[in-house]
Amino acid sequence: MAAESPADVASEATNLLSRQLWAPPTLDHMLTHLLIWEYRNLPRACKALARGRQIQAIPR
């Protein structure tokens, strides 16, 4: 097996990285982002839902 030159290794690494950066987000990534974002903003989301749907918010 021939050793690859540093330029070949760098080129392949750049190709892999650019494919990862420009790939559309996976469902796992989107769901994880959604869960983290929604739980961080849960009180605000509940208030917005209560206003939008005309339901009473749970009193604190």
mmCIF file of N, CA and C in Angstrom:
data_model
loop_
_atom_site.group_PDB
_atom_site.id
_atom_site.type_symbol
_atom_site.label_atom_id
_atom_site.label_comp_id
_atom_site.label_asym_id
_atom_site.label_seq_id
_atom_site.Cartn_x
_atom_site.Cartn_y
_atom_site.Cartn_z
ATOM 1 N N MET A 1 0.850 -1.183 0.000
ATOM 2 C CA MET A 1 0.000 0.000 0.000
ATOM 3 C C MET A 1 0.886 1.235 0.000
ATOM 4 N N ALA A 2 0.708 2.089 -0.986
ATOM 5 C CA ALA A 2 1.543 3.284 -1.104
ATOM 6 C C ALA A 2 1.113 4.329 -0.081
ATOM 7 N N ALA A 3 2.095 5.027 0.459
ATOM 8 C CA ALA A 3 1.781 6.098 1.410
ATOM 9 C C ALA A 3 1.236 7.294 0.640
ATOM 10 N N GLU A 4 0.207 7.909 1.188
ATOM 11 C CA GLU A 4 -0.369 9.091 0.547
ATOM 12 C C GLU A 4 0.468 10.311 0.895
ATOM 13 N N SER A 5 0.541 11.224 -0.052
ATOM 14 C CA SER A 5 1.289 12.450 0.222
ATOM 15 C C SER A 5 0.468 13.328 1.154
ATOM 16 N N PRO A 6 1.121 14.220 1.902
ATOM 17 C CA PRO A 6 0.382 15.136 2.779
ATOM 18 C C PRO A 6 -0.679 15.944 2.023
ATOM 19 N N ALA A 7 -0.375 16.302 0.775
ATOM 20 C CA ALA A 7 -1.339 17.069 -0.019
ATOM 21 C C ALA A 7 -2.598 16.247 -0.293
ATOM 22 N N ASP A 8 -2.421 14.951 -0.572
ATOM 23 C CA ASP A 8 -3.575 14.079 -0.812
ATOM 24 C C ASP A 8 -4.435 13.957 0.449
ATOM 25 N N VAL A 9 -3.766 13.789 1.579
ATOM 26 C CA VAL A 9 -4.486 13.652 2.851
ATOM 27 C C VAL A 9 -5.251 14.942 3.151
ATOM 28 N N ALA A 10 -4.602 16.085 2.962
ATOM 29 C CA ALA A 10 -5.234 17.372 3.226
ATOM 30 C C ALA A 10 -6.427 17.587 2.292
ATOM 31 N N SER A 11 -6.257 17.207 1.040
ATOM 32 C CA SER A 11 -7.332 17.380 0.065
ATOM 33 C C SER A 11 -8.542 16.536 0.446
ATOM 34 N N GLU A 12 -8.285 15.288 0.815
ATOM 35 C CA GLU A 12 -9.382 14.399 1.197
ATOM 36 C C GLU A 12 -10.082 14.916 2.458
ATOM 37 N N ALA A 13 -9.313 15.390 3.418
ATOM 38 C CA ALA A 13 -9.893 15.926 4.653
ATOM 39 C C ALA A 13 -10.760 17.151 4.343
ATOM 40 N N THR A 14 -10.282 17.997 3.456
ATOM 41 C CA THR A 14 -11.049 19.189 3.075
ATOM 42 C C THR A 14 -12.346 18.790 2.387
ATOM 43 N N ASN A 15 -12.273 17.784 1.504
ATOM 44 C CA ASN A 15 -13.479 17.312 0.820
ATOM 45 C C ASN A 15 -14.499 16.768 1.807
ATOM 46 N N LEU A 16 -14.040 15.969 2.761
ATOM 47 C CA LEU A 16 -14.949 15.398 3.752
ATOM 48 C C LEU A 16 -15.585 16.500 4.593
ATOM 49 N N LEU A 17 -14.773 17.452 5.014
ATOM 50 C CA LEU A 17 -15.266 18.537 5.848
ATOM 51 C C LEU A 17 -16.285 19.384 5.095
ATOM 52 N N SER A 18 -15.992 19.704 3.834
ATOM 53 C CA SER A 18 -16.919 20.550 3.077
ATOM 54 C C SER A 18 -18.235 19.819 2.831
ATOM 55 N N ARG A 19 -18.158 18.502 2.634
ATOM 56 C CA ARG A 19 -19.408 17.740 2.459
ATOM 57 C C ARG A 19 -20.220 17.767 3.739
ATOM 58 N N GLN A 20 -19.555 17.647 4.878
ATOM 59 C CA GLN A 20 -20.276 17.676 6.152
ATOM 60 C C GLN A 20 -20.893 19.048 6.395
ATOM 61 N N LEU A 21 -20.142 20.103 6.105
ATOM 62 C CA LEU A 21 -20.632 21.447 6.381
ATOM 63 C C LEU A 21 -21.833 21.801 5.512
ATOM 64 N N TRP A 22 -21.835 21.300 4.269
ATOM 65 C CA TRP A 22 -22.905 21.694 3.361
ATOM 66 C C TRP A 22 -24.020 20.680 3.268
ATOM 67 N N ALA A 23 -23.908 19.572 4.001
ATOM 68 C CA ALA A 23 -24.963 18.565 3.967
ATOM 69 C C ALA A 23 -26.200 19.119 4.669
ATOM 70 N N PRO A 24 -27.381 18.765 4.200
ATOM 71 C CA PRO A 24 -28.582 19.215 4.907
ATOM 72 C C PRO A 24 -28.609 18.583 6.293
ATOM 73 N N PRO A 25 -29.198 19.252 7.280
ATOM 74 C CA PRO A 25 -29.222 18.692 8.625
ATOM 75 C C PRO A 25 -30.030 17.399 8.657
ATOM 76 N N THR A 26 -29.577 16.466 9.461
ATOM 77 C CA THR A 26 -30.295 15.204 9.580
ATOM 78 C C THR A 26 -31.479 15.396 10.519
ATOM 79 N N LEU A 27 -32.386 14.444 10.483
ATOM 80 C CA LEU A 27 -33.553 14.494 11.364
ATOM 81 C C LEU A 27 -33.103 14.507 12.827
ATOM 82 N N ASP A 28 -32.101 13.690 13.167
ATOM 83 C CA ASP A 28 -31.591 13.661 14.540
ATOM 84 C C ASP A 28 -31.108 15.033 14.969
ATOM 85 N N HIS A 29 -30.358 15.680 14.076
ATOM 86 C CA HIS A 29 -29.814 17.002 14.394
ATOM 87 C C HIS A 29 -30.946 18.005 14.602
ATOM 88 N N MET A 30 -31.948 17.955 13.726
ATOM 89 C CA MET A 30 -33.056 18.917 13.831
ATOM 90 C C MET A 30 -33.860 18.680 15.103
ATOM 91 N N LEU A 31 -34.119 17.399 15.416
ATOM 92 C CA LEU A 31 -34.895 17.100 16.624
ATOM 93 C C LEU A 31 -34.139 17.502 17.884
ATOM 94 N N THR A 32 -32.837 17.239 17.897
ATOM 95 C CA THR A 32 -32.031 17.620 19.057
ATOM 96 C C THR A 32 -32.052 19.124 19.235
ATOM 97 N N HIS A 33 -31.862 19.853 18.130
ATOM 98 C CA HIS A 33 -31.872 21.312 18.191
ATOM 99 C C HIS A 33 -33.232 21.808 18.681
ATOM 100 N N LEU A 34 -34.290 21.220 18.141
ATOM 101 C CA LEU A 34 -35.645 21.622 18.516
ATOM 102 C C LEU A 34 -35.890 21.383 20.001
ATOM 103 N N LEU A 35 -35.487 20.209 20.491
ATOM 104 C CA LEU A 35 -35.706 19.905 21.906
ATOM 105 C C LEU A 35 -34.946 20.863 22.810
ATOM 106 N N ILE A 36 -33.667 21.094 22.493
ATOM 107 C CA ILE A 36 -32.859 21.998 23.317
ATOM 108 C C ILE A 36 -33.469 23.396 23.282
ATOM 109 N N TRP A 37 -33.821 23.852 22.085
ATOM 110 C CA TRP A 37 -34.354 25.215 21.942
ATOM 111 C C TRP A 37 -35.696 25.348 22.649
ATOM 112 N N GLU A 38 -36.582 24.375 22.440
ATOM 113 C CA GLU A 38 -37.920 24.467 23.018
ATOM 114 C C GLU A 38 -37.886 24.375 24.536
ATOM 115 N N TYR A 39 -37.056 23.506 25.081
ATOM 116 C CA TYR A 39 -37.015 23.408 26.540
ATOM 117 C C TYR A 39 -36.406 24.650 27.155
ATOM 118 N N ARG A 40 -35.460 25.271 26.446
ATOM 119 C CA ARG A 40 -34.867 26.499 26.965
ATOM 120 C C ARG A 40 -35.897 27.621 26.960
ATOM 121 N N ASN A 41 -36.799 27.591 25.964
ATOM 122 C CA ASN A 41 -37.787 28.666 25.819
ATOM 123 C C ASN A 41 -39.188 28.222 26.213
ATOM 124 N N LEU A 42 -39.276 27.198 27.055
ATOM 125 C CA LEU A 42 -40.584 26.636 27.374
ATOM 126 C C LEU A 42 -41.543 27.652 27.994
ATOM 127 N N PRO A 43 -41.126 28.454 28.986
ATOM 128 C CA PRO A 43 -42.087 29.414 29.550
ATOM 129 C C PRO A 43 -42.616 30.394 28.510
ATOM 130 N N ARG A 44 -41.734 30.903 27.660
ATOM 131 C CA ARG A 44 -42.157 31.842 26.617
ATOM 132 C C ARG A 44 -43.078 31.151 25.622
ATOM 133 N N ALA A 45 -42.751 29.918 25.277
ATOM 134 C CA ALA A 45 -43.585 29.177 24.331
ATOM 135 C C ALA A 45 -44.969 28.930 24.912
ATOM 136 N N CYS A 46 -45.039 28.628 26.195
ATOM 137 C CA CYS A 46 -46.348 28.408 26.842
ATOM 138 C C CYS A 46 -47.173 29.684 26.828
ATOM 139 N N LYS A 47 -46.539 30.808 27.103
ATOM 140 C CA LYS A 47 -47.260 32.082 27.096
ATOM 141 C C LYS A 47 -47.773 32.404 25.694
ATOM 142 N N ALA A 48 -46.924 32.167 24.701
ATOM 143 C CA ALA A 48 -47.330 32.437 23.321
ATOM 144 C C ALA A 48 -48.476 31.518 22.921
ATOM 145 N N LEU A 49 -48.402 30.262 23.329
ATOM 146 C CA LEU A 49 -49.466 29.312 23.020
ATOM 147 C C LEU A 49 -50.760 29.740 23.699
ATOM 148 N N ALA A 50 -50.657 30.177 24.949
ATOM 149 C CA ALA A 50 -51.846 30.606 25.692
ATOM 150 C C ALA A 50 -52.487 31.820 25.017
ATOM 151 N N ARG A 51 -51.669 32.760 24.563
ATOM 152 C CA ARG A 51 -52.209 33.938 23.881
ATOM 153 C C ARG A 51 -52.820 33.567 22.542
ATOM 154 N N GLY A 52 -52.105 32.746 21.781
ATOM 155 C CA GLY A 52 -52.554 32.405 20.431
ATOM 156 C C GLY A 52 -53.797 31.545 20.413
ATOM 157 N N ARG A 53 -53.927 30.654 21.355
ATOM 158 C CA ARG A 53 -55.060 29.724 21.356
ATOM 159 C C ARG A 53 -56.182 30.175 22.280
ATOM 160 N N GLN A 54 -56.011 31.323 22.922
ATOM 161 C CA GLN A 54 -57.032 31.845 23.832
ATOM 162 C C GLN A 54 -57.327 30.869 24.974
ATOM 163 N N ILE A 55 -56.276 30.252 25.498
ATOM 164 C CA ILE A 55 -56.460 29.380 26.665
ATOM 165 C C ILE A 55 -55.769 30.021 27.847
ATOM 166 N N GLN A 56 -56.187 29.651 29.038
ATOM 167 C CA GLN A 56 -55.588 30.246 30.222
ATOM 168 C C GLN A 56 -54.248 29.595 30.515
ATOM 169 N N ALA A 57 -53.285 30.446 30.860
ATOM 170 C CA ALA A 57 -51.979 29.929 31.260
ATOM 171 C C ALA A 57 -52.085 29.378 32.675
ATOM 172 N N ILE A 58 -51.269 28.388 32.965
ATOM 173 C CA ILE A 58 -51.238 27.834 34.319
ATOM 174 C C ILE A 58 -50.618 28.873 35.242
ATOM 175 N N PRO A 59 -51.314 29.249 36.318
ATOM 176 C CA PRO A 59 -50.733 30.256 37.219
ATOM 177 C C PRO A 59 -49.485 29.730 37.909
ATOM 178 N N ARG A 60 -48.560 30.627 38.159
ATOM 179 C CA ARG A 60 -47.318 30.208 38.816
ATOM 180 C C ARG A 60 -47.550 30.021 40.289
#
